[in-house]
Coordinates of C-alpha atoms in Angstrom, one line a residue:
S1 CA 90.1 -8.7 40.3
P2 CA 87.8 -10.5 37.9
T3 CA 86.6 -12.9 40.7
T4 CA 85.3 -10.2 42.9
R5 CA 83.3 -8.4 40.3
T6 CA 79.7 -9.0 41.5
H7 CA 77.9 -6.2 39.7
V8 CA 75.8 -8.3 37.3
R9 CA 72.9 -5.9 36.6
I10 CA 74.0 -5.0 33.1
F11 CA 71.0 -2.8 32.7
D12 CA 72.6 -0.4 35.2
N13 CA 74.7 0.8 32.3
F14 CA 71.5 2.4 31.0
T15 CA 69.8 3.6 34.2
M16 CA 73.1 5.1 35.6
W17 CA 73.4 7.5 32.6
L18 CA 69.7 8.0 32.2
G19 CA 69.4 9.2 35.8
A20 CA 72.5 11.4 35.5
N21 CA 71.2 13.2 32.4
L22 CA 67.4 13.4 33.0
V23 CA 68.0 16.6 34.9
I24 CA 67.4 20.3 34.7
S25 CA 71.0 21.1 33.5
T26 CA 70.2 19.3 30.2
I27 CA 67.2 21.6 29.7
A28 CA 69.4 24.6 30.4
L29 CA 71.6 23.6 27.5
G30 CA 68.6 23.3 25.2
T31 CA 67.6 26.9 26.0
L32 CA 70.8 28.2 24.4
A33 CA 69.8 27.1 20.9
N34 CA 67.3 30.0 20.4
F35 CA 68.4 32.4 23.1
A36 CA 72.2 32.4 22.5
F37 CA 72.5 31.2 18.9
G38 CA 69.3 32.3 17.2
L39 CA 68.5 28.9 15.7
G40 CA 65.0 27.9 14.6
F41 CA 63.1 24.8 15.8
W42 CA 64.1 22.1 13.3
D43 CA 67.7 23.2 12.8
S44 CA 68.1 23.1 16.7
V45 CA 66.7 19.6 16.7
A46 CA 69.1 18.5 14.0
S47 CA 72.1 20.0 15.8
I48 CA 70.9 18.3 19.1
V49 CA 70.6 14.9 17.5
I50 CA 73.8 15.0 15.4
F51 CA 76.2 16.4 18.0
N52 CA 74.8 14.2 20.8
A53 CA 75.4 11.1 18.7
L54 CA 79.0 12.2 18.1
G55 CA 79.6 13.2 21.8
V56 CA 78.2 10.0 23.2
L57 CA 80.3 7.7 21.0
P58 CA 83.5 8.0 23.2
V59 CA 81.5 7.7 26.4
A60 CA 79.9 4.4 25.2
F61 CA 83.2 3.0 23.9
F62 CA 85.2 3.8 27.0
S63 CA 82.4 2.2 29.1
T64 CA 83.1 -1.1 27.4
L65 CA 86.7 -1.0 28.8
G66 CA 85.4 -1.0 32.4
P67 CA 84.3 -4.6 32.5
K68 CA 87.0 -5.7 30.0
L69 CA 90.0 -4.3 32.0
G70 CA 88.6 -3.9 35.5
L71 CA 90.2 -0.4 35.7
R72 CA 88.9 3.1 36.3
Q73 CA 88.8 5.6 33.4
M74 CA 91.8 7.7 34.6
T75 CA 93.8 4.5 35.2
I76 CA 93.1 3.3 31.7
T77 CA 94.4 6.7 30.5
R78 CA 97.9 5.7 31.7
F79 CA 98.1 3.1 28.8
S80 CA 98.3 6.1 26.4
F81 CA 99.6 9.0 28.5
G82 CA 102.0 7.1 30.8
W83 CA 102.4 7.8 34.5
V84 CA 103.1 11.5 34.4
G85 CA 100.6 12.1 31.6
G86 CA 98.0 10.2 33.5
I87 CA 98.4 12.6 36.5
I88 CA 98.0 15.6 34.1
M89 CA 94.8 14.2 32.7
A90 CA 93.5 13.4 36.2
F91 CA 94.2 17.0 37.1
F92 CA 92.2 18.2 34.0
N93 CA 89.4 15.8 35.1
V94 CA 89.3 17.0 38.6
A95 CA 88.9 20.6 37.3
A96 CA 86.1 19.4 34.9
C97 CA 84.3 17.6 37.7
I98 CA 84.4 20.7 39.9
A99 CA 83.3 23.0 37.1
W100 CA 80.4 20.6 36.1
S101 CA 79.2 20.5 39.6
A102 CA 79.3 24.3 39.9
V103 CA 77.3 24.7 36.6
N104 CA 74.7 22.2 37.9
V105 CA 74.2 23.7 41.3
I106 CA 73.7 27.1 39.8
V107 CA 70.7 25.8 37.8
G108 CA 69.2 24.1 40.8
S109 CA 69.7 27.1 43.0
Q110 CA 68.0 29.4 40.4
L111 CA 65.0 27.2 40.9
V112 CA 65.2 27.5 44.7
V113 CA 65.4 31.3 44.5
S114 CA 62.4 31.3 42.1
L115 CA 60.4 29.0 44.3
S116 CA 60.9 31.2 47.3
N117 CA 60.3 34.4 45.4
G118 CA 63.8 35.5 46.3
A119 CA 63.4 34.8 50.0
I120 CA 66.1 32.1 49.9
P121 CA 69.3 33.6 48.4
L122 CA 71.2 31.8 45.6
W123 CA 74.1 30.9 47.9
A124 CA 71.9 29.0 50.3
G125 CA 70.4 27.0 47.5
V126 CA 73.9 26.1 46.3
I127 CA 74.9 24.9 49.7
V128 CA 71.8 22.7 50.3
I129 CA 72.0 20.9 46.9
A130 CA 75.8 20.4 47.3
A131 CA 75.3 18.9 50.7
L132 CA 72.7 16.4 49.5
T133 CA 74.9 15.3 46.6
T134 CA 78.0 14.9 48.8
L135 CA 76.0 12.6 51.1
V136 CA 75.4 10.0 48.3
S137 CA 78.8 10.4 46.6
I138 CA 80.7 9.7 49.9
Y139 CA 79.2 6.2 50.1
G140 CA 80.6 5.1 46.7
Y141 CA 79.9 2.8 43.7
R142 CA 77.0 0.6 45.0
Y143 CA 75.1 3.5 46.4
V144 CA 75.6 5.7 43.3
H145 CA 74.0 2.9 41.2
R146 CA 71.2 2.4 43.7
Y147 CA 70.4 6.1 43.6
E148 CA 70.5 6.4 39.8
R149 CA 68.5 3.2 39.3
W150 CA 65.4 4.9 40.7
A151 CA 66.1 8.7 40.4
W152 CA 65.1 8.8 36.7
I153 CA 61.5 7.7 37.3
P154 CA 60.1 10.7 39.1
M155 CA 62.2 13.0 36.8
A156 CA 60.7 11.4 33.7
I157 CA 57.1 11.8 35.0
M158 CA 57.9 15.4 36.0
F159 CA 59.3 16.4 32.6
L160 CA 56.3 14.8 30.9
I161 CA 54.0 16.9 33.0
M162 CA 56.0 20.0 32.1
F163 CA 55.8 19.1 28.4
I164 CA 52.0 18.7 28.5
V165 CA 51.6 22.0 30.4
G166 CA 54.0 23.9 28.1
A167 CA 53.2 22.3 24.7
P168 CA 50.3 24.5 23.7
H169 CA 52.6 27.6 23.8
F170 CA 55.4 26.1 21.8
A171 CA 56.1 27.7 18.4
M172 CA 57.7 26.1 15.4
T173 CA 60.1 29.0 15.0
A174 CA 61.4 29.3 11.4
T175 CA 64.8 28.2 10.5
P176 CA 67.0 31.2 9.6
A177 CA 67.9 31.6 5.9
F178 CA 70.6 29.1 4.9
G179 CA 74.0 30.8 4.8
L180 CA 77.2 31.1 6.6
A181 CA 75.6 32.7 9.6
E182 CA 73.2 29.8 10.1
V183 CA 75.9 27.2 9.6
A184 CA 78.1 29.1 12.2
S185 CA 75.3 29.1 14.8
F186 CA 74.4 25.4 14.0
I187 CA 78.1 24.3 14.5
T188 CA 78.8 26.4 17.5
F189 CA 75.6 25.3 19.4
G190 CA 76.6 21.8 18.3
G191 CA 80.0 22.2 20.0
A192 CA 78.2 23.0 23.3
V193 CA 75.9 20.0 22.8
Y194 CA 78.9 17.8 22.0
G195 CA 80.8 19.1 25.1
F196 CA 77.8 18.2 27.4
A197 CA 77.5 14.7 26.1
T198 CA 81.2 13.9 25.8
G199 CA 81.7 15.4 29.3
W200 CA 81.1 11.9 30.7
S201 CA 83.9 10.3 28.7
S202 CA 86.6 11.1 31.2
Y203 CA 84.9 8.9 33.8
A204 CA 82.9 6.5 31.7
A205 CA 84.6 3.3 32.9
D206 CA 84.3 4.2 36.6
Y207 CA 80.7 3.0 36.8
N208 CA 80.9 -0.5 35.4
V209 CA 84.4 -1.5 36.6
N210 CA 82.8 -4.1 38.9
Q211 CA 80.9 -5.8 36.2
P212 CA 82.1 -9.3 35.1
E213 CA 84.9 -9.5 32.6
N214 CA 82.8 -11.6 30.2
T215 CA 80.1 -8.9 29.9
R216 CA 79.2 -8.5 26.2
P217 CA 80.9 -5.2 25.0
S218 CA 78.1 -4.6 22.5
R219 CA 75.5 -4.6 25.3
V220 CA 77.5 -2.3 27.4
F221 CA 78.1 0.0 24.4
W222 CA 74.4 0.3 23.4
L223 CA 73.0 0.6 26.9
T224 CA 75.5 3.4 27.7
F225 CA 74.9 5.1 24.4
L226 CA 71.1 5.1 24.8
G227 CA 71.4 6.0 28.5
V228 CA 73.1 9.3 27.6
F229 CA 71.6 9.9 24.1
I230 CA 67.9 9.6 24.9
P231 CA 67.6 12.0 27.8
C232 CA 70.0 14.5 26.2
V233 CA 68.0 14.7 23.0
L234 CA 64.6 14.8 24.7
L235 CA 65.4 17.4 27.3
E236 CA 67.6 19.6 25.2
T237 CA 64.7 19.7 22.7
L238 CA 62.3 20.4 25.5
G239 CA 64.5 23.3 26.8
M240 CA 64.7 24.7 23.3
A241 CA 60.9 24.3 22.8
F242 CA 60.2 26.3 26.1
T243 CA 62.2 29.2 24.7
T244 CA 60.1 29.2 21.5
G245 CA 57.1 30.0 23.7
I246 CA 58.7 33.0 25.3
A247 CA 57.3 35.3 22.6
N248 CA 53.8 34.1 23.3
V249 CA 53.7 34.0 27.1
P250 CA 54.8 37.2 29.0
A251 CA 55.2 35.2 32.2
W252 CA 57.8 32.9 30.6
K253 CA 59.6 35.9 29.2
A254 CA 59.7 37.6 32.6
G255 CA 60.9 34.4 34.2
F256 CA 63.7 33.8 31.7
G257 CA 64.8 37.4 31.8
T258 CA 67.7 38.7 29.8
T259 CA 70.4 36.5 31.3
G260 CA 68.8 33.1 30.6
D261 CA 67.4 32.2 34.1
V262 CA 66.3 28.6 33.5
G263 CA 64.9 28.3 37.0
G264 CA 62.7 31.4 36.4
L265 CA 61.5 30.1 33.1
L266 CA 60.5 26.6 34.4
S267 CA 58.9 28.2 37.4
A268 CA 56.7 30.3 35.1
V269 CA 55.9 27.1 33.0
V270 CA 54.4 25.2 35.9
S271 CA 52.8 28.2 37.7
P272 CA 49.3 27.3 36.3
L273 CA 49.6 24.1 38.4
G274 CA 49.7 26.1 41.7
G275 CA 50.9 24.1 44.7
F276 CA 51.5 21.0 42.7
G277 CA 53.7 23.0 40.3
K278 CA 55.8 24.2 43.3
F279 CA 56.2 20.6 44.4
L280 CA 57.5 19.7 40.9
L281 CA 60.0 22.5 41.1
V282 CA 61.3 21.2 44.5
L283 CA 61.8 17.7 42.9
L284 CA 63.4 19.4 39.9
A285 CA 66.0 21.2 42.0
L286 CA 66.8 17.9 43.7
S287 CA 67.4 16.3 40.3
I288 CA 70.7 18.1 40.3
V289 CA 71.8 15.6 42.9
A290 CA 71.5 12.7 40.3
N291 CA 73.6 14.7 37.9
N292 CA 76.3 15.7 40.3
I293 CA 76.9 12.4 42.0
P294 CA 79.1 11.0 39.2
N295 CA 81.1 14.3 39.2
D296 CA 81.7 14.2 42.9
Y297 CA 82.4 10.4 43.1
S298 CA 84.8 10.5 40.1
L299 CA 86.6 13.6 41.4
G300 CA 87.7 11.6 44.5
L301 CA 88.9 8.7 42.2
S302 CA 90.8 11.1 40.0
V303 CA 92.7 12.8 42.8
Q304 CA 94.0 9.4 43.9
V305 CA 95.6 9.0 40.5
F306 CA 98.0 11.9 41.5
G307 CA 100.1 9.4 43.4
K308 CA 100.6 7.3 46.5
A309 CA 100.5 10.3 48.9
F310 CA 97.0 11.1 47.6
Q311 CA 95.8 7.5 47.9
K312 CA 96.5 7.5 51.6
I313 CA 93.7 10.0 52.1
K314 CA 90.3 8.4 51.7
R315 CA 88.3 9.1 48.5
Y316 CA 85.4 10.7 50.3
V317 CA 87.7 13.3 51.9
W318 CA 88.6 14.5 48.3
T319 CA 84.9 14.5 47.5
L320 CA 84.3 16.8 50.4
I321 CA 87.1 19.2 49.5
G322 CA 85.8 19.3 45.9
A323 CA 82.3 20.2 47.2
V324 CA 83.7 23.1 49.1
I325 CA 85.6 24.4 46.0
Y326 CA 82.6 24.1 43.6
I327 CA 80.3 25.8 46.1
V328 CA 82.5 28.9 46.1
I329 CA 82.8 28.8 42.3
A330 CA 79.1 28.5 41.8
I331 CA 78.3 31.4 44.1
I332 CA 80.7 33.6 42.0
G333 CA 79.8 32.2 38.6
S334 CA 76.1 32.6 38.8
Q335 CA 76.0 36.3 37.8
N336 CA 75.7 35.7 34.0
F337 CA 74.7 32.1 33.8
A338 CA 74.0 31.6 30.0
A339 CA 77.4 33.0 29.0
T340 CA 79.2 31.0 31.7
L341 CA 77.5 27.7 30.6
Q342 CA 78.2 28.3 26.9
S343 CA 81.9 29.0 27.4
F344 CA 82.3 26.2 29.8
L345 CA 80.8 23.5 27.6
L346 CA 82.9 24.6 24.6
D347 CA 86.1 24.5 26.8
V348 CA 85.2 21.0 27.9
A349 CA 84.8 19.9 24.3
Y350 CA 88.3 21.3 23.4
W351 CA 90.2 19.1 25.9
L352 CA 87.9 16.0 25.8
G353 CA 87.9 16.0 22.0
G354 CA 91.6 15.5 22.0
Y355 CA 91.6 13.1 25.0
G356 CA 89.0 10.9 23.3
I357 CA 90.7 10.6 20.0
I358 CA 94.0 9.7 21.6
L359 CA 92.5 6.8 23.6
V360 CA 90.6 5.5 20.7
L361 CA 93.6 5.5 18.4
E362 CA 95.7 3.8 21.1
H363 CA 93.1 1.1 21.4
F364 CA 92.4 0.4 17.8
V365 CA 95.6 1.3 16.0
F366 CA 98.5 0.7 18.4
R367 CA 97.2 -2.0 20.8
R368 CA 94.4 -3.6 18.7
G369 CA 92.4 -4.0 21.9
Q370 CA 95.2 -5.8 23.9
Y371 CA 96.3 -4.5 27.3
N372 CA 98.7 -6.0 29.9
V373 CA 96.4 -5.0 32.7
D374 CA 98.9 -5.9 35.5
D375 CA 101.1 -2.9 34.3
W376 CA 98.6 -0.3 35.4
N377 CA 100.4 0.7 38.6
T378 CA 104.0 0.2 37.5
P379 CA 105.4 3.4 36.0
G380 CA 108.3 1.6 34.3
R381 CA 106.0 -0.7 32.5
L382 CA 103.7 2.0 31.1
P383 CA 104.5 4.0 27.9
L384 CA 106.6 7.2 28.5
G385 CA 103.5 9.1 27.3
W386 CA 105.2 12.0 25.7
A387 CA 103.4 11.4 22.4
A388 CA 100.0 11.7 24.1
I389 CA 101.1 14.7 26.1
V390 CA 102.3 16.5 22.9
A391 CA 99.1 15.4 21.1
I392 CA 96.7 16.8 23.8
I393 CA 98.6 20.1 23.8
A394 CA 98.2 20.1 20.0
G395 CA 94.5 19.5 20.5
L396 CA 94.2 22.4 23.0
V397 CA 96.1 24.6 20.5
G398 CA 93.5 23.5 17.9
G399 CA 90.7 24.4 20.3
L400 CA 92.2 27.9 20.8
L401 CA 92.7 28.5 17.1
G402 CA 89.1 27.6 16.4
A403 CA 87.5 29.1 19.5
D404 CA 84.8 31.7 19.4
Q405 CA 83.8 32.8 22.8
L406 CA 82.5 35.8 24.6
N407 CA 86.0 36.9 25.8
F408 CA 88.2 35.2 23.3
Q409 CA 88.4 34.6 19.5
G410 CA 90.9 32.2 17.9
F411 CA 93.1 33.1 15.0
I412 CA 91.2 31.0 12.5
T413 CA 87.7 32.1 13.6
R414 CA 88.8 35.7 13.6
H415 CA 89.5 35.4 9.9
I416 CA 86.1 33.8 9.1
N417 CA 84.3 37.1 9.1
Q418 CA 81.0 36.2 10.7
P419 CA 78.6 38.5 12.6
N420 CA 77.6 35.6 14.9
G421 CA 81.1 34.0 15.0
I422 CA 81.7 30.3 14.5
D423 CA 83.3 28.0 17.1
L424 CA 85.3 25.2 15.5
G425 CA 87.3 24.5 18.6
F426 CA 86.4 20.9 19.2
E427 CA 86.7 19.9 15.5
F428 CA 90.2 21.3 15.4
S429 CA 91.0 19.8 18.7
V430 CA 90.1 16.3 17.5
L431 CA 91.8 16.7 14.2
L432 CA 95.1 18.1 15.4
A433 CA 95.4 15.7 18.4
G434 CA 94.6 12.7 16.2
I435 CA 97.2 13.5 13.5
V436 CA 99.9 14.4 16.0
Y437 CA 99.3 11.2 18.0
L438 CA 99.3 8.9 15.0
I439 CA 102.8 10.3 14.0
L440 CA 104.4 10.6 17.4
R441 CA 103.1 7.4 19.0
R442 CA 104.7 5.4 16.3
I443 CA 108.1 7.2 17.0
E444 CA 107.6 6.7 20.8
I445 CA 107.1 2.9 20.3
N446 CA 110.1 2.6 18.1
T447 CA 112.5 4.6 20.3
S448 CA 111.3 3.5 23.8
P449 CA 109.1 0.4 23.6
R450 CA 107.7 0.5 27.2
G451 CA 104.3 -0.8 28.1
E452 CA 103.8 -2.3 24.6
E453 CA 104.1 -5.9 25.9
G454 CA 100.3 -5.7 26.2
A455 CA 99.9 -5.3 22.5
G456 CA 100.7 -9.0 22.1
G457 CA 97.8 -10.1 24.4
K458 CA 97.4 -10.5 28.2

């Protein structure tokens, strides 16, 4: 309730997301620009800036709904998707939380393996990092904020040191000749960047739901926007810059290998610092904890949206179960990491592109910002949700039509004859989901006007 919302540190909207993104996984994404997509220096930077700005917009906007409505992100989803649709989206979100956590612990574990010269196996690193993350996530909202409030400071110092050590070896790699192949790489890498940034949108409101209702939305929006945008742009650019030095430094090349071992690469970067370099790498491996805490905490909240039976089990139990599942996935998925990461980020962009546009249209077009908040837990007072469910399916179909991945090429991209391929999945996902929702939601309101009482104001 509005009276019990005591979280008044509005600046936490910034530090929360800064801490969660100022981590090694963000660097791992940046390494794909050169390595997987063959981009040069400046076109990589342009793609990083443009697609991060687009990806963070829904995250920042949904964050403003936390204080306004006092509801968690997956609960807000019910005002578009209805009761059953909300459960479907919560299921998608649980899957995404588990997959994000798996991707992150793989990167951290690569570092642990590199640090120990292979003495510690990858699976052991995965288990240690997962255990530390679960410890903080179990305690909940206040502890998550406390951790993130400070976690970013050592990380920022550490990345600055790595930048200073690595900078002499960076090369301004040339932008490939402008043509369809270059545009294809630019957009496809952009899709992965967008997927990483927008990945937070399905739990954006979870982290300021206890802030007072009269918190200024513009402040929440910009603090959240910059909290994600700044670390993503800086670290993705840094990751890309490290790969430009691979040609000049044999140790970097050996560390990175042929499969894109980010842990090996960073280990090589700091090796001139000796013991201090090793200490930095330990901290860096632990940075994964800051990134995975929101995933683990929101996973528990999302499972509770499945229904009353799931609410009877404490949130931290679901967090523990999720941890066990992602440990198993991480140990299996670590074999070819760069390809796994690329495919996963594009997949995330496909469903979250559609999800984001549906909630934005609901807010601005159909509700004009008005919600009857008390309806959140009464199925009969929520929309039926079929318009949103059909729209998200249309978005996923759009994602499949425009997909260009290692094991799958969509109908449209197959007909754009490109040696590098071009992934237009998230663009088609947003477009199709948006058009379908605009048409069907109007029909839904006219035929079964449930849950629209809120459109007239609280």
